[in-house]
Amino acid sequence: MKLIKLTAISAAVLASTAALAAEPVIVVDNNDAMAYEAQPVAVAYEAQPAPSYAYNADAGVLSNTTGAVLGGTKTLFQTAINPASVSAEVGTLGYGANVAWSMNEKTELQAGWAGGDVADLFGGDFDANDVNYDVDSDFSNPYLGVQLRPAGNWFTMGAGIIVPDNDIDVRANPNGGVYKINGVSYNADSVGGLEGSLDHRNKLAPYGTIGFRPNINNNWGVFGEVGAAYMGKTNATVNASRGDAGVVRVEDGFTDGGTPVAGVTPQDVANLAAQELENKDYLEWFPIVKVGATYRF
């Protein structure tokens, strides 16, 4: 019995002094003394495999997008603050710039803005049926899109969303002193000036482009793109400057004389002009043509 108790005590002592593995442990049994030397405990660490994604700080490229998304906020944060390129552009959407982040060797995510007065790019005027209008514009077109290099070369395809906030002001030009609206000729003096504005109904406008992006050297490149954005149908507002004065209708080819039109005011004629503008759907499919330069980090 005494031997069993001593054995249990010895085991407890040995377990509680594992940290002192180099020191011997002595157990005494009345007449006999026995020494036990504790054995060191070995701890094994298993090496963890390296992550399956890697961030290239020089190029701003993630070689494994799935790994980047699953790899945690550090990689995503590094990607966000390390864009692959910046570009300056000019085109039908306006003058602007964009920043691009490379998701892999063939895909870039772009965020940009283009705007300003670009009416002169369209010649500064347009015709709606028989009325010619001068145009002034103030564009604001922030956009977010994806730029692809499907063949891994200079050819590109783009798609995305524009958030248009474009002001388009119009002013009608009488032709020989006459406004011909909805098939009827009105003496321009009796109607007064016709001025108004246009806006597109879409608050989000999808777009698509094709283009080219050749590199000049390791850092600099140029690009050109063509395509279209669906801006939607047009809302038009036109106002006449003559108020409630009487309107005179004239025969084609004549500007003097004419016949007063009972019950028709200049604003009624302006409303007919606005209807013609809406029916024209001015720039419902807005053309995208732009060129620019790119600097790659």
GROMACS .gro file of C-alpha atoms in nm:
model
  297
    1MET     CA    1   0.000   0.000   0.000
    2LYS     CA    2   0.281   0.234   0.088
    3LEU     CA    3   0.443   0.161  -0.248
    4ILE     CA    4   0.120   0.249  -0.433
    5LYS     CA    5   0.087   0.581  -0.250
    6LEU     CA    6   0.446   0.666  -0.322
    7THR     CA    7   0.398   0.586  -0.688
    8ALA     CA    8   0.094   0.821  -0.712
    9ILE     CA    9   0.279   1.099  -0.535
   10SER     CA   10   0.574   1.056  -0.767
   11ALA     CA   11   0.354   1.084  -1.076
   12ALA     CA   12   0.190   1.404  -0.950
   13VAL     CA   13   0.525   1.560  -0.870
   14LEU     CA   14   0.663   1.470  -1.209
   15ALA     CA   15   0.360   1.621  -1.388
   16SER     CA   16   0.368   1.948  -1.190
   17THR     CA   17   0.739   2.004  -1.254
   18ALA     CA   18   0.742   1.955  -1.630
   19ALA     CA   19   0.879   2.305  -1.674
   20LEU     CA   20   1.185   2.202  -1.472
   21ALA     CA   21   1.258   1.908  -1.695
   22ALA     CA   22   1.633   1.937  -1.652
   23GLU     CA   23   1.617   1.898  -1.272
   24PRO     CA   24   1.608   1.549  -1.114
   25VAL     CA   25   1.321   1.453  -0.883
   26ILE     CA   26   1.401   1.242  -0.569
   27VAL     CA   27   1.147   1.020  -0.392
   28VAL     CA   28   1.234   0.879  -0.045
   29ASP     CA   29   1.082   0.553   0.096
   30ASN     CA   30   1.200   0.526   0.457
   31ASN     CA   31   1.523   0.337   0.392
   32ASP     CA   32   1.562   0.374   0.017
   33ALA     CA   33   1.601   0.681  -0.194
   34MET     CA   34   1.525   0.672  -0.570
   35ALA     CA   35   1.600   0.946  -0.820
   36TYR     CA   36   1.392   1.008  -1.133
   37GLU     CA   37   1.504   1.239  -1.411
   38ALA     CA   38   1.220   1.420  -1.583
   39GLN     CA   39   1.224   1.407  -1.960
   40PRO     CA   40   1.189   1.730  -2.160
   41VAL     CA   41   0.858   1.782  -2.336
   42ALA     CA   42   0.882   1.831  -2.710
   43VAL     CA   43   0.644   2.081  -2.875
   44ALA     CA   44   0.596   2.065  -3.249
   45TYR     CA   45   0.483   2.355  -3.464
   46GLU     CA   46   0.343   2.288  -3.805
   47ALA     CA   47   0.434   2.541  -4.073
   48GLN     CA   48   0.132   2.705  -4.229
   49PRO     CA   49   0.107   2.722  -4.608
   50ALA     CA   50   0.161   3.059  -4.769
   51PRO     CA   51  -0.151   3.252  -4.880
   52SER     CA   52  -0.273   3.180  -5.231
   53TYR     CA   53  -0.275   3.548  -5.325
   54ALA     CA   54  -0.005   3.811  -5.349
   55TYR     CA   55  -0.016   4.188  -5.386
   56ASN     CA   56   0.222   4.352  -5.629
   57ALA     CA   57   0.287   4.699  -5.489
   58ASP     CA   58   0.465   4.816  -5.803
   59ALA     CA   59   0.187   4.733  -6.047
   60GLY     CA   60  -0.114   4.764  -5.820
   61VAL     CA   61  -0.229   4.422  -5.937
   62LEU     CA   62  -0.386   4.140  -5.742
   63SER     CA   63  -0.273   3.809  -5.894
   64ASN     CA   64  -0.559   3.621  -5.730
   65THR     CA   65  -0.881   3.816  -5.695
   66THR     CA   66  -1.067   3.544  -5.507
   67GLY     CA   67  -0.782   3.516  -5.262
   68ALA     CA   68  -0.782   3.892  -5.221
   69VAL     CA   69  -1.149   3.904  -5.133
   70LEU     CA   70  -1.118   3.615  -4.889
   71GLY     CA   71  -0.780   3.724  -4.762
   72GLY     CA   72  -0.911   3.999  -4.537
   73THR     CA   73  -0.925   4.375  -4.514
   74LYS     CA   74  -0.553   4.429  -4.533
   75THR     CA   75  -0.530   4.317  -4.895
   76LEU     CA   76  -0.844   4.505  -4.992
   77PHE     CA   77  -0.714   4.819  -4.823
   78GLN     CA   78  -0.379   4.788  -4.998
   79THR     CA   79  -0.559   4.753  -5.330
   80ALA     CA   80  -0.776   5.060  -5.267
   81ILE     CA   81  -0.484   5.287  -5.184
   82ASN     CA   82  -0.266   5.153  -5.465
   83PRO     CA   83  -0.445   5.228  -5.795
   84ALA     CA   84  -0.298   5.088  -6.112
   85SER     CA   85  -0.336   5.407  -6.316
   86VAL     CA   86  -0.485   5.754  -6.353
   87SER     CA   87  -0.615   5.899  -6.680
   88ALA     CA   88  -0.719   6.234  -6.824
   89GLU     CA   89  -0.986   6.241  -7.093
   90VAL     CA   90  -1.186   6.465  -7.322
   91GLY     CA   91  -1.492   6.368  -7.522
   92THR     CA   92  -1.864   6.393  -7.570
   93LEU     CA   93  -1.930   6.341  -7.196
   94GLY     CA   94  -1.701   6.634  -7.116
   95TYR     CA   95  -1.354   6.692  -6.982
   96GLY     CA   96  -1.252   6.468  -6.694
   97ALA     CA   97  -1.036   6.203  -6.534
   98ASN     CA   98  -1.058   5.854  -6.391
   99VAL     CA   99  -0.873   5.624  -6.151
  100ALA     CA  100  -0.835   5.252  -6.225
  101TRP     CA  101  -0.758   4.952  -6.007
  102SER     CA  102  -0.628   4.631  -6.165
  103MET     CA  103  -0.821   4.324  -6.055
  104ASN     CA  104  -0.606   4.094  -6.268
  105GLU     CA  105  -0.398   4.112  -6.586
  106LYS     CA  106  -0.704   4.169  -6.808
  107THR     CA  107  -0.953   4.352  -6.587
  108GLU     CA  108  -0.961   4.702  -6.438
  109LEU     CA  109  -1.223   4.872  -6.224
  110GLN     CA  110  -1.265   5.240  -6.314
  111ALA     CA  111  -1.418   5.535  -6.129
  112GLY     CA  112  -1.427   5.874  -6.298
  113TRP     CA  113  -1.603   6.198  -6.382
  114ALA     CA  114  -1.651   6.397  -6.702
  115GLY     CA  115  -1.838   6.722  -6.752
  116GLY     CA  116  -1.835   7.089  -6.847
  117ASP     CA  117  -1.974   7.273  -7.148
  118VAL     CA  118  -1.945   7.032  -7.440
  119ALA     CA  119  -2.220   7.171  -7.666
  120ASP     CA  120  -1.962   7.289  -7.918
  121LEU     CA  121  -1.858   6.928  -7.971
  122PHE     CA  122  -2.199   6.878  -8.136
  123GLY     CA  123  -2.167   7.197  -8.341
  124GLY     CA  124  -2.356   7.409  -8.086
  125ASP     CA  125  -2.698   7.359  -8.246
  126PHE     CA  126  -2.943   7.097  -8.371
  127ASP     CA  127  -3.274   7.074  -8.559
  128ALA     CA  128  -3.604   6.948  -8.421
  129ASN     CA  129  -3.829   6.908  -8.725
  130ASP     CA  130  -3.835   7.257  -8.883
  131VAL     CA  131  -3.689   7.455  -8.592
  132ASN     CA  132  -3.318   7.508  -8.535
  133TYR     CA  133  -3.200   7.543  -8.174
  134ASP     CA  134  -2.878   7.682  -8.028
  135VAL     CA  135  -2.752   7.473  -7.736
  136ASP     CA  136  -2.565   7.557  -7.416
  137SER     CA  137  -2.473   7.276  -7.180
  138ASP     CA  138  -2.332   7.212  -6.835
  139PHE     CA  139  -2.256   6.843  -6.796
  140SER     CA  140  -2.173   6.637  -6.488
  141ASN     CA  141  -2.125   6.264  -6.549
  142PRO     CA  142  -1.970   6.058  -6.269
  143TYR     CA  143  -1.930   5.696  -6.373
  144LEU     CA  144  -1.822   5.355  -6.250
  145GLY     CA  145  -1.723   5.078  -6.489
  146VAL     CA  146  -1.510   4.782  -6.583
  147GLN     CA  147  -1.244   4.791  -6.853
  148LEU     CA  148  -1.152   4.457  -7.012
  149ARG     CA  149  -0.864   4.346  -7.234
  150PRO     CA  150  -1.021   4.022  -7.364
  151ALA     CA  151  -0.722   3.932  -7.584
  152GLY     CA  152  -0.461   4.060  -7.340
  153ASN     CA  153  -0.345   4.330  -7.585
  154TRP     CA  154  -0.432   4.692  -7.666
  155PHE     CA  155  -0.797   4.617  -7.763
  156THR     CA  156  -1.044   4.704  -7.486
  157MET     CA  157  -1.412   4.665  -7.405
  158GLY     CA  158  -1.584   4.871  -7.137
  159ALA     CA  159  -1.918   4.870  -6.958
  160GLY     CA  160  -2.063   5.048  -6.659
  161ILE     CA  161  -2.307   5.301  -6.518
  162ILE     CA  162  -2.319   5.681  -6.553
  163VAL     CA  163  -2.505   5.900  -6.304
  164PRO     CA  164  -2.596   6.192  -6.536
  165ASP     CA  165  -2.672   6.542  -6.412
  166ASN     CA  166  -2.666   6.736  -6.738
  167ASP     CA  167  -2.819   7.079  -6.796
  168ILE     CA  168  -2.905   7.147  -7.161
  169ASP     CA  169  -3.043   7.490  -7.248
  170VAL     CA  170  -3.196   7.559  -7.592
  171ARG     CA  171  -3.292   7.873  -7.781
  172ALA     CA  172  -3.499   7.859  -8.103
  173ASN     CA  173  -3.375   8.041  -8.413
  174PRO     CA  174  -3.654   8.176  -8.636
  175ASN     CA  175  -3.609   8.094  -9.003
  176GLY     CA  176  -3.674   8.407  -9.208
  177GLY     CA  177  -3.881   8.558  -8.926
  178VAL     CA  178  -4.095   8.245  -8.893
  179TYR     CA  179  -4.123   7.954  -8.651
  180LYS     CA  180  -4.260   7.647  -8.828
  181ILE     CA  181  -4.392   7.422  -8.553
  182ASN     CA  182  -4.611   7.116  -8.596
  183GLY     CA  183  -4.651   7.203  -8.965
  184VAL     CA  184  -4.777   7.556  -8.897
  185SER     CA  185  -4.579   7.876  -8.964
  186TYR     CA  186  -4.604   8.148  -8.698
  187ASN     CA  187  -4.478   8.502  -8.722
  188ALA     CA  188  -4.175   8.506  -8.492
  189ASP     CA  189  -4.242   8.862  -8.374
  190SER     CA  190  -4.588   8.767  -8.255
  191VAL     CA  191  -4.453   8.472  -8.058
  192GLY     CA  192  -4.134   8.629  -7.926
  193GLY     CA  193  -3.825   8.435  -7.827
  194LEU     CA  194  -3.853   8.063  -7.751
  195GLU     CA  195  -3.613   7.938  -7.487
  196GLY     CA  196  -3.613   7.629  -7.271
  197SER     CA  197  -3.427   7.331  -7.132
  198LEU     CA  198  -3.392   6.957  -7.182
  199ASP     CA  199  -3.314   6.681  -6.939
  200HIS     CA  200  -3.299   6.306  -6.976
  201ARG     CA  201  -3.524   6.087  -6.766
  202ASN     CA  202  -3.274   5.818  -6.671
  203LYS     CA  203  -3.106   5.876  -6.336
  204LEU     CA  204  -2.872   5.584  -6.406
  205ALA     CA  205  -2.747   5.539  -6.762
  206PRO     CA  206  -2.582   5.210  -6.865
  207TYR     CA  207  -2.304   5.241  -7.121
  208GLY     CA  208  -2.079   5.027  -7.337
  209THR     CA  209  -1.763   5.106  -7.530
  210ILE     CA  210  -1.488   4.952  -7.739
  211GLY     CA  211  -1.146   5.106  -7.782
  212PHE     CA  212  -0.770   5.078  -7.781
  213ARG     CA  213  -0.508   5.141  -7.509
  214PRO     CA  214  -0.154   5.112  -7.643
  215ASN     CA  215   0.138   5.177  -7.407
  216ILE     CA  216   0.407   5.428  -7.502
  217ASN     CA  217   0.652   5.307  -7.235
  218ASN     CA  218   0.638   5.141  -6.892
  219ASN     CA  219   0.438   5.427  -6.741
  220TRP     CA  220   0.264   5.624  -7.014
  221GLY     CA  221  -0.007   5.523  -7.256
  222VAL     CA  222  -0.288   5.669  -7.468
  223PHE     CA  223  -0.642   5.555  -7.535
  224GLY     CA  224  -0.949   5.613  -7.746
  225GLU     CA  225  -1.303   5.481  -7.702
  226VAL     CA  226  -1.634   5.490  -7.888
  227GLY     CA  227  -1.972   5.371  -7.768
  228ALA     CA  228  -2.303   5.494  -7.632
  229ALA     CA  229  -2.497   5.548  -7.309
  230TYR     CA  230  -2.871   5.504  -7.282
  231MET     CA  231  -2.988   5.833  -7.129
  232GLY     CA  232  -3.357   5.766  -7.185
  233LYS     CA  233  -3.632   5.981  -7.327
  234THR     CA  234  -3.625   6.359  -7.298
  235ASN     CA  235  -3.826   6.601  -7.087
  236ALA     CA  236  -3.849   6.944  -7.250
  237THR     CA  237  -3.966   7.283  -7.125
  238VAL     CA  238  -3.998   7.583  -7.359
  239ASN     CA  239  -4.117   7.933  -7.269
  240ALA     CA  240  -4.223   8.219  -7.496
  241SER     CA  241  -4.118   8.576  -7.418
  242ARG     CA  242  -4.440   8.745  -7.545
  243GLY     CA  243  -4.670   8.629  -7.269
  244ASP     CA  244  -5.040   8.640  -7.363
  245ALA     CA  245  -5.006   8.847  -7.680
  246GLY     CA  246  -5.196   8.736  -7.989
  247VAL     CA  247  -5.027   8.494  -8.228
  248VAL     CA  248  -5.021   8.551  -8.602
  249ARG     CA  249  -5.015   8.265  -8.847
  250VAL     CA  250  -4.854   8.324  -9.185
  251GLU     CA  251  -4.845   8.132  -9.508
  252ASP     CA  252  -4.528   7.955  -9.603
  253GLY     CA  253  -4.286   8.194  -9.770
  254PHE     CA  254  -4.439   8.505  -9.611
  255THR     CA  255  -4.329   8.693  -9.299
  256ASP     CA  256  -4.553   9.000  -9.312
  257GLY     CA  257  -4.924   9.020  -9.261
  258GLY     CA  258  -5.079   8.691  -9.169
  259THR     CA  259  -5.389   8.588  -8.981
  260PRO     CA  260  -5.434   8.618  -8.607
  261VAL     CA  261  -5.506   8.280  -8.454
  262ALA     CA  262  -5.797   8.303  -8.213
  263GLY     CA  263  -5.747   8.145  -7.873
  264VAL     CA  264  -5.377   8.066  -7.928
  265THR     CA  265  -5.111   8.237  -7.714
  266PRO     CA  266  -4.734   8.246  -7.757
  267GLN     CA  267  -4.702   7.997  -7.471
  268ASP     CA  268  -4.927   7.756  -7.658
  269VAL     CA  269  -4.682   7.772  -7.948
  270ALA     CA  270  -4.394   7.720  -7.702
  271ASN     CA  271  -4.568   7.411  -7.563
  272LEU     CA  272  -4.599   7.271  -7.915
  273ALA     CA  273  -4.227   7.331  -7.963
  274ALA     CA  274  -4.154   7.145  -7.638
  275GLN     CA  275  -4.362   6.851  -7.759
  276GLU     CA  276  -4.160   6.836  -8.080
  277LEU     CA  277  -3.838   6.832  -7.877
  278GLU     CA  278  -3.962   6.543  -7.663
  279ASN     CA  279  -4.073   6.350  -7.971
  280LYS     CA  280  -3.726   6.390  -8.117
  281ASP     CA  281  -3.574   6.221  -7.807
  282TYR     CA  282  -3.267   6.438  -7.837
  283LEU     CA  283  -2.963   6.221  -7.759
  284GLU     CA  284  -3.167   5.936  -7.610
  285TRP     CA  285  -2.872   5.717  -7.704
  286PHE     CA  286  -2.592   5.951  -7.606
  287PRO     CA  287  -2.280   5.895  -7.819
  288ILE     CA  288  -1.954   5.836  -7.632
  289VAL     CA  289  -1.637   5.938  -7.809
  290LYS     CA  290  -1.329   6.015  -7.603
  291VAL     CA  291  -0.951   6.019  -7.614
  292GLY     CA  292  -0.697   6.060  -7.338
  293ALA     CA  293  -0.366   5.974  -7.178
  294THR     CA  294  -0.289   5.729  -6.895
  295TYR     CA  295  -0.012   5.714  -6.637
  296ARG     CA  296   0.050   5.370  -6.484
  297PHE     CA  297   0.215   5.329  -6.147
   0.00000   0.00000   0.00000
